[in-house]
């Protein structure tokens, strides 16, 4: 009986003492912008309390991402069997469980709750002093990630924004970016419906925060000052058009929407500050079989955000731009990094005619293999050697661009912030053109950019590090079709970007993971009384109370 | 007619029940520490860990009742106490088997302690049946 009492007391003590097995990581892997708050990044030191409230950050949570895969591991010899629905990974000495924590239950509830009401896309609401809505919670002080993006039109119709695909309409949420691609049949009526929607967005205003309508007394509410105008921009083949509405009305059967982009600027807790919709249109006649891919993007950006964007923190994240720099000095201390991430490391676009224009180049993104080719028309010159020399220079311009030409690549995604000279990787074989000897020999027609990377660090949460970058040039002797000293020809030039994973199999050592073992050497009572635990007067009082209660009870 | 004063209570059963009582305190400590370890290091679907802990506490109380009735029944030479103990044995076996085979994560230490517990239960059931036969004969 004495043992039982002691045991109960011990359990009570365990409940009283706050301890943590897991050490919080010092690195905030979702912090991509220097001196600016990143969207939905709860561990970002730059975020204000208003931002964290709007992100619905939980107190013990370091970051919220939609698809965060977590790992839990224990030594394999401790476990006999498991009957779990999770993904199990077994290594030499560890039993690991891969799982996903759903941190946003309220958002998913909201989503399914309103699914039934999606048919009533626009709900007529009579605005008066007793304004109430089942959907828009006007009692809230600020919008958070559980809320829709509410709009109001000139006829006082309240609606929330949804994704554009007709048979896959889902509500869009405040501060949650969305990127989708849809396969559209241009001959189907679906796309025409979206085209009609463009004109309906013309007079739309976005409700900046739940209280925005509270002090509006003017009827219609659309004229209320607290609302944000929805700016509509139309681009026809990358050229901005003056009158979007007229363009669509007049060409409703001739144009298609290639890309539909909503950009929303916010500042918490005031809410939405600016909203812009960009439609990129193109002629339907270019489609060969009537099908095309339509992309949809919803991007939230903090109002007045200025800060260099990182490509990972610290390791690269798949799909983020590869950071490249130019270093002209021999000692390797001065690195020139363009502030515009789109100009850092690029290849030419797949066009019918080759172009060295920097604006049309494609960004190299981490982990994404690319291939591109184009046709280069040889200029008609009488001197063949001069033709070849000029051609080589032109090809070099096409391959490497006529602007920024990097010769170094950052090994980690956060190198802009933590610039360490040792961590820059020199690109091998950057110089290409030798114009002096036999210019028509060794004309480059292909460039393969090989980027080797490896997973480093913690085996459970590895970081991607670029370890080697090399240009491999494909050359050939140029044989032009010449007729009476005039040469005309076309050359097909190609480029590829290949990412190669060179990670070695991780060697997991038990001592690296089980830090409790190390603590136990110093402190017998760990983890119940570890180094971070300090006996305070409050704790002592609690123990005394527990002891007195215990004496009375038993 | 002289009264029959001979003791019919089973000594092996009593020793086993006494040892089982102490073993059960040890089982409680080890099993609860296992739950603390599993709860801290491994993921559980919502409600599963709580359900397993409730089952574990319920199993402890049930087993204590089982041992209590068996002890009283054996010492007082009453069949009813032992029968109640045998009836309580069935859910106790089920609970132990769950912890041994079907819980979310079965640690090696749990395998050992629950297997020992099942051996205790099996031996006790055999001795309890023998005790019932002895008591029934003497009453006849």
XYZ file of C-alpha atoms in Angstrom:
694
model
C 0.000 0.000 0.000
C 2.875 2.317 0.814
C 4.310 1.716 -2.652
C 0.961 2.565 -4.240
C 0.769 5.857 -2.338
C 4.327 6.716 -3.323
C 3.485 5.923 -6.909
C 0.415 8.199 -6.889
C 2.534 10.976 -5.405
C 5.150 10.470 -8.104
C 2.533 10.675 -10.854
C 1.189 13.866 -9.282
C 4.692 15.306 -9.283
C 5.128 14.436 -12.939
C 1.932 16.292 -13.744
C 3.114 19.322 -11.814
C 6.533 19.546 -13.405
C 6.604 20.943 -16.870
C 9.201 19.354 -19.037
C 9.904 18.888 -22.669
C 11.605 15.969 -24.398
C 11.987 17.750 -27.656
C 14.281 20.664 -28.043
C 12.859 23.433 -30.175
C 14.789 24.019 -33.326
C 16.565 27.320 -33.469
C 16.092 27.533 -37.214
C 12.829 28.734 -38.598
C 12.569 26.849 -41.880
C 9.580 28.871 -43.153
C 11.269 32.263 -42.693
C 12.159 33.179 -46.279
C 12.241 36.959 -46.138
C 14.731 39.079 -44.303
C 13.156 41.700 -42.017
C 9.634 40.805 -43.132
C 6.905 38.531 -41.900
C 6.376 35.397 -43.992
C 2.872 34.176 -44.636
C 1.715 31.487 -42.165
C 5.158 31.284 -40.564
C 4.550 31.174 -36.841
C 8.233 31.070 -35.871
C 9.174 34.139 -37.923
C 10.535 36.728 -35.497
C 9.461 39.525 -37.860
C 5.744 38.745 -37.510
C 3.685 40.926 -35.216
C 1.220 39.527 -32.689
C -1.593 40.618 -35.036
C -0.031 38.501 -37.789
C 0.282 35.486 -35.495
C -3.361 35.889 -34.443
C -4.427 36.011 -38.072
C -2.314 32.947 -38.869
C -4.077 31.081 -36.018
C -0.711 30.104 -34.581
C -0.901 27.783 -31.642
C 1.362 28.514 -28.720
C 3.550 25.402 -28.960
C 3.690 25.388 -32.702
C 6.665 26.654 -34.604
C 5.179 26.696 -38.065
C 2.021 25.866 -39.924
C 2.215 24.442 -43.379
C -0.492 22.691 -45.296
C 1.345 19.422 -45.803
C 3.962 19.198 -43.124
C 5.114 15.612 -42.760
C 6.428 14.910 -39.297
C 8.566 12.058 -38.098
C 8.749 10.312 -34.769
C 11.408 7.737 -34.106
C 12.284 5.345 -31.320
C 14.985 2.653 -31.160
C 13.748 -0.385 -33.054
C 14.628 -2.854 -30.306
C 12.254 -1.127 -27.847
C 9.221 -1.964 -29.952
C 7.612 -5.358 -30.380
C 4.764 -4.586 -32.769
C 2.540 -1.756 -33.956
C -1.045 -1.595 -35.154
C -1.095 1.916 -36.556
C -2.514 3.517 -39.689
C 0.585 5.664 -40.278
C 3.492 5.248 -42.668
C 6.283 3.332 -40.975
C 9.914 3.650 -41.952
C 12.463 1.227 -40.620
C 16.147 1.943 -40.637
C 19.023 -0.064 -39.226
C 18.341 0.923 -35.648
C 15.211 3.091 -35.698
C 11.487 2.650 -35.992
C 10.040 5.875 -37.437
C 6.436 6.881 -37.941
C 5.591 9.455 -40.572
C 2.437 11.445 -39.868
C 0.720 14.679 -40.646
C -0.761 17.000 -38.074
C -3.879 18.846 -39.096
C -3.518 22.204 -37.458
C -6.443 23.957 -38.997
C -9.578 22.142 -37.873
C -11.720 25.274 -37.861
C -10.824 26.068 -41.438
C -11.728 22.632 -42.673
C -14.975 22.773 -40.744
C -15.826 26.044 -42.394
C -14.967 24.646 -45.782
C -17.252 21.652 -45.509
C -19.973 23.639 -43.794
C -20.282 25.991 -46.714
C -19.983 23.369 -49.418
C -23.732 22.907 -49.394
C -24.250 26.589 -49.889
C -21.866 27.030 -52.773
C -24.748 27.134 -55.182
C -25.844 30.406 -53.617
C -22.717 32.067 -54.745
C -24.122 35.494 -54.380
C -26.453 36.140 -51.523
C -28.676 39.148 -51.603
C -28.470 40.926 -48.297
C -30.482 43.915 -47.342
C -28.133 46.320 -45.687
C -29.617 48.180 -42.818
C -28.702 48.923 -39.251
C -29.492 45.364 -38.225
C -27.114 43.944 -40.776
C -26.401 40.297 -40.113
C -25.025 37.515 -42.193
C -24.758 33.782 -41.690
C -21.451 33.783 -43.495
C -19.590 36.979 -42.823
C -18.945 37.209 -39.112
C -19.038 40.951 -38.546
C -18.447 40.503 -34.814
C -14.813 39.513 -35.394
C -12.100 42.131 -35.005
C -9.911 40.825 -37.808
C -9.919 38.266 -40.586
C -7.870 35.125 -40.055
C -7.075 32.040 -42.137
C -10.501 30.546 -41.441
C -12.252 33.395 -43.275
C -13.264 33.712 -46.896
C -12.310 36.688 -49.046
C -15.501 38.724 -49.109
C -16.532 41.058 -51.888
C -19.477 43.330 -52.542
C -20.769 44.579 -55.866
C -22.590 47.762 -56.865
C -25.966 46.146 -56.186
C -25.073 45.290 -52.595
C -24.594 41.628 -53.391
C -22.242 39.955 -51.002
C -20.082 37.087 -52.271
C -16.858 35.338 -51.477
C -14.136 34.634 -53.991
C -13.799 31.107 -55.291
C -11.380 29.288 -57.585
C -12.341 29.722 -61.252
C -12.823 26.142 -62.433
C -16.549 25.667 -62.895
C -16.832 22.075 -61.714
C -14.204 22.487 -58.991
C -15.202 25.683 -57.244
C -13.796 26.004 -53.743
C -13.811 29.115 -51.584
C -10.560 31.006 -51.270
C -9.330 31.755 -47.782
C -7.700 34.844 -46.351
C -3.889 34.588 -46.313
C -3.739 31.131 -47.858
C -1.959 31.126 -51.192
C -3.284 28.852 -53.891
C -1.718 27.619 -57.109
C -3.711 25.433 -59.459
C -3.630 24.328 -63.044
C -6.689 23.241 -64.963
C -6.979 21.494 -68.285
C -9.523 23.535 -70.237
C -11.314 22.666 -73.416
C -11.563 25.929 -75.319
C -14.520 24.644 -77.313
C -16.462 23.947 -74.183
C -18.745 26.491 -72.636
C -16.873 26.461 -69.281
C -14.217 28.903 -70.382
C -16.787 31.306 -71.764
C -18.351 31.440 -68.331
C -15.044 32.539 -66.803
C -14.712 35.148 -69.545
C -18.077 36.573 -68.503
C -16.906 36.664 -64.916
C -14.154 39.091 -65.780
C -16.718 41.779 -66.473
C -18.571 40.947 -63.243
C -15.350 41.580 -61.298
C -15.105 45.096 -62.749
C -17.222 46.872 -60.162
C -16.363 44.610 -57.283
C -14.967 45.825 -53.975
C -13.185 43.716 -51.399
C -14.173 43.924 -47.751
C -10.943 44.783 -45.976
C -11.899 43.553 -42.482
C -15.035 42.257 -40.720
C -15.822 45.703 -39.294
C -15.502 47.443 -42.662
C -19.245 47.583 -43.226
C -20.081 48.609 -39.670
C -19.884 52.350 -40.095
C -21.130 52.479 -43.665
C -24.293 54.480 -43.943
C -24.232 55.215 -47.640
C -26.456 53.119 -49.863
C -25.275 51.338 -51.923
C -22.525 50.047 -49.688
C -20.233 49.663 -52.629
C -19.433 53.348 -52.309
C -18.279 52.939 -48.717
C -14.776 54.247 -48.061
C -13.632 51.258 -46.033
C -13.798 48.917 -48.994
C -10.938 48.105 -51.322
C -11.263 48.426 -55.095
C -10.624 45.315 -57.124
C -8.183 46.379 -59.848
C -8.511 44.371 -63.045
C -5.623 44.127 -65.502
C -5.754 42.301 -68.796
C -2.693 41.247 -70.733
C -2.966 40.151 -74.309
C 0.196 38.211 -75.214
C 2.048 39.909 -72.335
C 0.970 43.416 -73.366
C -1.270 45.275 -70.951
C -4.599 46.395 -72.422
C -6.330 49.666 -71.642
C -9.920 48.583 -71.663
C -10.250 45.090 -70.373
C -14.039 44.951 -70.437
C -14.359 46.032 -74.068
C -11.597 43.676 -75.143
C -13.402 40.702 -73.662
C -16.848 41.737 -74.868
C -15.629 42.095 -78.415
C -13.514 38.929 -78.469
C -15.380 36.541 -76.240
C -15.116 33.687 -78.745
C -11.637 34.517 -79.946
C -9.644 34.767 -76.727
C -8.818 32.335 -73.982
C -7.547 32.937 -70.430
C -4.123 31.361 -70.051
C -3.536 32.639 -66.558
C -5.717 34.123 -63.827
C -3.855 35.733 -60.929
C -5.207 37.428 -57.820
C -2.738 39.499 -55.786
C -3.871 40.688 -52.384
C -1.877 42.973 -50.138
C -2.716 42.825 -46.441
C -1.602 44.341 -43.206
C -2.740 42.734 -39.964
C -4.945 43.461 -38.097
C -6.363 46.059 -40.503
C -6.921 43.418 -43.178
C -6.865 43.704 -46.950
C -5.207 46.847 -48.292
C -5.081 46.247 -52.019
C -6.477 43.717 -54.485
C -5.462 43.179 -58.089
C -6.602 40.618 -60.616
C -4.396 39.936 -63.641
C -5.819 38.037 -66.604
C -3.391 36.853 -69.237
C -5.254 36.294 -72.485
C -4.149 34.745 -75.701
C -5.664 34.006 -79.093
C -7.674 30.813 -79.323
C -6.344 30.132 -82.815
C -2.903 29.069 -81.513
C -4.403 25.975 -79.939
C -3.948 22.880 -82.025
C -6.497 20.568 -80.431
C -8.639 22.970 -78.444
C -7.157 22.028 -75.047
C -4.874 24.206 -72.977
C -3.608 24.547 -69.419
C -5.037 27.403 -67.425
C -3.130 28.446 -64.330
C -4.681 30.087 -61.312
C -2.674 31.843 -58.601
C -3.766 33.537 -55.435
C -0.909 35.341 -53.725
C -0.972 37.241 -50.473
C 1.705 39.804 -49.801
C 2.161 41.889 -46.723
C 1.603 45.559 -47.485
C 4.891 47.513 -47.683
C 6.952 44.340 -47.516
C 10.499 44.815 -48.577
C 13.047 42.157 -47.995
C 15.181 39.771 -49.928
C 13.444 36.493 -50.580
C 15.316 33.387 -49.503
C 15.051 30.056 -51.281
C 15.100 28.040 -48.102
C 16.236 28.358 -44.544
C 18.839 26.973 -44.555
C 18.509 24.181 -47.151
C 16.877 24.754 -50.521
C 13.180 24.071 -50.852
C 11.949 22.293 -53.988
C 10.606 24.797 -56.509
C 12.391 27.842 -55.066
C 14.838 29.725 -57.306
C 18.466 28.723 -57.252
C 20.556 31.612 -55.907
C 23.455 32.549 -58.149
C 26.044 35.308 -58.009
C 28.827 36.826 -60.074
C 32.301 37.201 -58.662
C 34.918 38.956 -60.729
C 37.617 39.106 -58.080
C 40.253 36.430 -57.760
C 40.266 36.267 -53.984
C 36.586 35.418 -54.059
C 35.302 37.916 -51.533
C 32.919 40.150 -53.525
C 29.750 38.509 -54.790
C 27.275 40.396 -56.916
C 23.740 39.092 -56.370
C 20.878 40.661 -58.352
C 18.059 41.809 -56.089
C 15.511 40.496 -58.566
C 15.410 36.750 -57.993
C 14.125 36.171 -61.549
C 17.425 37.386 -63.015
C 19.744 35.186 -60.996
C 20.054 31.877 -62.786
C 18.162 31.362 -66.021
C 17.968 29.533 -69.334
C 16.443 30.699 -72.625
C 12.739 30.202 -73.332
C 11.552 27.600 -75.821
C 10.671 29.950 -78.678
C 10.460 29.393 -82.412
C 13.157 32.021 -82.902
C 16.003 32.184 -80.423
C 16.158 35.297 -78.327
C 18.848 36.608 -76.040
C 16.365 38.975 -74.406
C 16.661 38.679 -70.633
C 12.968 39.305 -70.013
C 11.888 36.093 -71.719
C 14.268 33.788 -69.863
C 13.135 30.969 -67.564
C 14.234 30.859 -63.970
C 16.023 27.704 -62.763
C 14.222 26.432 -59.710
C 15.643 23.933 -57.260
C 14.769 20.333 -58.059
C 12.991 21.115 -61.338
C 14.600 19.645 -64.429
C 14.162 21.772 -67.520
C 14.723 21.451 -71.248
C 14.435 24.123 -73.883
C 15.348 24.580 -77.515
C 14.983 27.148 -80.241
C 15.939 27.785 -83.862
C 18.671 30.260 -84.623
C 18.835 31.791 -88.069
C 22.376 32.326 -89.297
C 23.029 35.831 -90.487
C 24.035 36.222 -94.056
C 27.682 37.254 -94.106
C 30.142 36.912 -96.975
C 33.107 36.048 -94.758
C 32.533 32.572 -93.359
C 34.997 32.959 -90.479
C 33.377 36.209 -89.423
C 29.993 34.538 -89.668
C 31.139 31.758 -87.369
C 32.695 34.172 -84.861
C 29.536 36.264 -84.689
C 27.454 33.142 -84.496
C 29.447 31.834 -81.540
C 29.027 35.105 -79.688
C 25.327 35.141 -80.423
C 24.906 31.549 -79.248
C 26.754 32.409 -76.071
C 24.356 35.311 -75.521
C 21.390 33.033 -76.030
C 22.711 30.398 -73.655
C 23.898 32.703 -70.911
C 21.768 35.811 -71.522
C 22.866 39.321 -72.360
C 22.640 40.581 -68.814
C 23.693 39.030 -65.541
C 25.894 35.943 -66.006
C 26.519 34.077 -62.779
C 29.672 32.103 -62.103
C 28.850 31.042 -58.550
C 25.846 29.299 -56.987
C 24.814 29.431 -53.355
C 25.012 26.085 -51.641
C 22.180 26.924 -49.225
C 18.898 28.754 -49.799
C 19.542 31.417 -47.177
C 22.921 32.604 -48.478
C 21.600 36.095 -49.209
C 21.082 36.612 -45.524
C 24.071 34.722 -44.177
C 26.753 35.380 -46.757
C 29.611 32.986 -46.150
C 32.263 32.999 -48.862
C 33.179 29.366 -48.314
C 29.679 28.230 -49.122
C 29.573 29.594 -52.696
C 30.010 26.882 -55.322
C 31.904 27.842 -58.443
C 30.191 26.871 -61.689
C 32.508 24.714 -63.753
C 33.160 25.473 -67.448
C 31.429 28.866 -67.622
C 33.688 30.402 -70.317
C 32.631 28.931 -73.608
C 33.628 30.749 -76.744
C 37.051 30.590 -78.263
C 36.901 32.834 -81.291
C 40.549 32.889 -82.260
C 41.271 29.530 -83.808
C 39.130 27.895 -86.424
C 35.899 29.684 -85.540
C 33.706 27.292 -87.465
C 34.891 24.356 -85.414
C 33.505 23.646 -81.962
C 30.386 25.764 -82.353
C 28.239 25.147 -79.271
C 24.748 23.889 -80.011
C 23.843 22.424 -76.639
C 24.372 23.271 -72.995
C 23.652 20.881 -70.176
C 23.569 22.482 -66.745
C 24.148 19.794 -64.154
C 23.406 20.635 -60.572
C 24.365 18.083 -57.949
C 22.811 18.379 -54.527
C 22.785 16.350 -51.350
C 20.628 16.061 -48.302
C 22.620 17.038 -45.239
C 22.007 17.433 -41.527
C 19.434 15.677 -39.419
C 18.288 12.412 -41.002
C 14.708 13.068 -39.947
C 14.568 16.579 -41.384
C 17.346 16.872 -43.961
C 18.329 20.108 -45.682
C 19.083 20.336 -49.405
C 22.541 21.627 -50.220
C 23.978 22.236 -53.690
C 27.404 20.611 -53.863
C 28.461 21.005 -57.479
C 27.354 22.883 -60.599
C 28.819 22.318 -64.020
C 28.151 23.454 -67.564
C 28.622 20.703 -70.154
C 28.893 22.153 -73.651
C 28.008 20.207 -76.754
C 29.890 21.446 -79.777
C 30.038 20.581 -83.418
C 31.680 21.731 -86.593
C 29.497 24.180 -88.445
C 28.727 23.341 -92.076
C 26.663 26.167 -93.518
C 24.731 25.943 -96.719
C 26.480 28.501 -98.820
C 25.671 29.637 -102.293
C 27.885 32.129 -104.045
C 29.440 33.391 -100.813
C 26.010 33.893 -99.231
C 25.216 31.550 -96.430
C 21.794 30.830 -95.115
C 21.040 28.227 -92.522
C 19.137 27.450 -89.361
C 20.663 25.880 -86.257
C 18.719 24.224 -83.495
C 20.225 24.930 -80.100
C 19.191 23.214 -76.905
C 19.730 23.478 -73.184
C 18.916 21.200 -70.265
C 18.975 21.606 -66.540
C 19.386 18.407 -64.579
C 19.325 18.058 -60.809
C 21.157 15.029 -59.468
C 20.657 13.817 -55.925
C 24.021 12.704 -54.582
C 22.917 12.053 -51.019
C 24.646 9.216 -49.280
C 22.602 6.841 -47.201
C 22.204 8.383 -43.806
C 23.971 6.723 -40.924
C 21.813 7.074 -37.885
C 23.533 6.806 -34.574
C 21.456 6.331 -31.510
C 23.464 8.803 -29.447
C 22.660 11.603 -31.876
C 18.950 11.276 -31.327
C 18.523 10.257 -27.740
C 19.662 13.349 -25.982
C 17.963 12.192 -22.801
C 20.775 9.664 -22.389
C 23.332 12.465 -22.282
C 21.217 14.449 -19.813
C 20.904 11.422 -17.551
C 24.671 11.384 -17.019
C 24.477 14.802 -15.442
C 21.092 14.574 -13.851
C 19.625 11.371 -12.513
C 16.071 12.742 -12.437
C 15.948 13.848 -16.086
C 13.619 14.452 -17.859
C 11.396 15.219 -14.853
C 13.977 17.553 -13.333
C 16.192 18.643 -16.171
C 18.556 21.595 -16.391
C 15.872 23.958 -17.579
C 13.710 23.146 -14.574
C 14.217 25.497 -11.688
C 12.651 25.023 -8.298
C 10.740 28.190 -7.661
C 8.862 29.297 -4.571
C 5.626 28.620 -6.432
C 6.649 25.015 -7.101
C 7.738 24.542 -3.467
C 4.406 25.859 -2.275
C 2.622 23.480 -4.610
C 4.623 20.554 -3.265
C 3.856 21.534 0.315
C 0.137 21.762 -0.471
C 0.268 18.360 -2.165
C 2.080 16.837 0.815
C -0.434 18.291 3.295
C -3.388 17.066 1.206
C -1.687 13.685 0.894
C -1.200 13.402 4.679
C -4.824 14.268 5.276
C -6.110 11.801 2.705
C -3.973 8.796 3.642
C -20.671 -35.873 15.280
C -17.431 -33.990 15.444
C -16.997 -30.893 13.244
C -14.448 -31.122 10.455
C -11.798 -28.486 11.389
C -9.264 -29.251 8.628
C -8.156 -26.299 6.414
C -9.212 -26.660 2.792
C -7.937 -23.333 1.492
C -5.334 -23.722 -1.227
C -1.880 -22.616 -0.105
C -0.380 -22.540 -3.645
C -3.302 -20.360 -4.780
C -2.809 -18.027 -1.826
C 0.944 -17.701 -2.512
C 0.212 -17.032 -6.185
C -2.403 -14.380 -5.371
C -0.047 -12.686 -2.906
C 2.777 -12.591 -5.461
C 0.355 -11.459 -8.148
C -0.734 -8.533 -5.974
C 2.848 -7.254 -5.721
C 3.512 -8.039 -9.326
C 0.488 -5.955 -10.220
C 1.959 -2.865 -8.532
C 5.109 -3.385 -10.570
C 2.992 -3.905 -13.721
C 1.117 -0.666 -13.030
C 4.343 1.345 -12.745
C 5.987 -0.148 -15.820
C 2.864 0.065 -17.960
C 2.160 3.669 -16.996
C 5.775 4.665 -17.710
C 5.420 2.945 -21.076
C 2.381 5.096 -21.809
C 4.303 8.241 -20.800
C 7.142 7.203 -23.128
C 4.832 6.363 -26.029
C 2.768 9.501 -25.552
C 5.889 11.665 -25.650
C 7.693 10.061 -28.562
C 5.142 8.520 -30.915
C 2.082 9.900 -32.708
C -1.399 8.733 -31.770
C -4.668 9.346 -33.553
C -6.954 11.579 -31.531
C -8.507 9.772 -28.566
C -6.560 6.523 -28.979
C -4.007 7.196 -26.247
C -6.720 8.362 -23.849
C -8.764 5.233 -24.656
C -5.807 2.953 -24.033
C -5.019 4.653 -20.714
C -8.658 4.321 -19.600
C -8.591 0.636 -20.546
C -5.333 0.188 -18.647
C -6.723 1.821 -15.464
C -9.966 -0.150 -15.784
C -7.953 -3.355 -16.226
C -5.916 -2.589 -13.100
C -9.046 -2.029 -10.984
C -10.726 -5.127 -12.421
C -7.695 -7.287 -11.707
C -7.473 -5.963 -8.162
C -11.119 -6.967 -7.621
C -10.388 -10.370 -9.149
C -7.469 -10.964 -6.796
C -9.471 -9.627 -3.843
C -12.424 -11.993 -4.473
C -10.112 -14.943 -5.101
C -8.199 -14.257 -1.858
C -11.380 -13.893 0.209
C -13.018 -16.905 -1.420
C -9.947 -19.059 -0.835
C -9.443 -17.984 2.784
C -13.126 -18.276 3.762
C -13.489 -21.468 1.701
C -16.474 -20.038 -0.137
C -17.120 -21.047 -3.703
C -18.985 -17.862 -4.620
C -15.926 -15.634 -4.130
C -13.816 -17.839 -6.373
C -16.544 -18.028 -9.012
C -16.766 -14.213 -9.088
C -12.980 -14.149 -9.479
C -13.158 -16.615 -12.401
C -15.891 -14.532 -14.056
C -13.713 -11.417 -13.691
C -10.810 -13.334 -15.204
C -12.404 -13.267 -18.686
C -12.336 -9.446 -19.172
C -8.892 -9.382 -17.516
C -7.565 -11.854 -20.114
C -9.154 -9.744 -22.857
C -7.550 -6.566 -21.516
C -4.149 -8.181 -21.155
C -4.363 -9.627 -24.655
C -5.243 -6.163 -26.001
C -2.179 -4.665 -24.330
C -0.087 -7.595 -25.521
C -1.208 -7.728 -29.143
C -3.654 -5.105 -30.327
C -2.745 -1.759 -28.800
C -1.322 1.005 -31.050
C 2.311 0.359 -30.155
C 3.430 -2.703 -28.195
C 6.792 -2.168 -26.546
C 9.018 -5.139 -25.828
C 8.804 -4.485 -22.084
C 4.986 -4.527 -22.346
C 5.161 -7.852 -24.142
C 7.164 -9.305 -21.247
C 5.096 -7.918 -18.366
C 1.742 -8.743 -19.948
C 2.886 -12.263 -20.852
C 3.916 -12.822 -17.212
C 0.547 -11.448 -16.102
C -1.258 -13.890 -18.400
C 0.791 -16.782 -16.955
C -0.238 -15.651 -13.453
C -3.906 -15.532 -14.498
C -3.742 -18.964 -16.163
C -2.153 -20.612 -13.104
C -4.631 -18.912 -10.786
C -7.606 -20.104 -12.848
C -6.343 -23.707 -12.686
C -5.800 -23.506 -8.927
C -9.152 -21.764 -8.432
C -10.956 -24.578 -10.280
C -9.161 -27.132 -8.069
C -10.147 -25.084 -4.992
C -13.809 -25.024 -6.101
C -13.750 -28.831 -6.497
C -12.189 -29.242 -3.017
C -14.713 -26.872 -1.376
C -17.663 -28.509 -3.169
C -16.566 -31.981 -2.011
C -16.227 -30.897 1.602
C -19.671 -29.224 1.549
C -21.279 -32.335 0.086
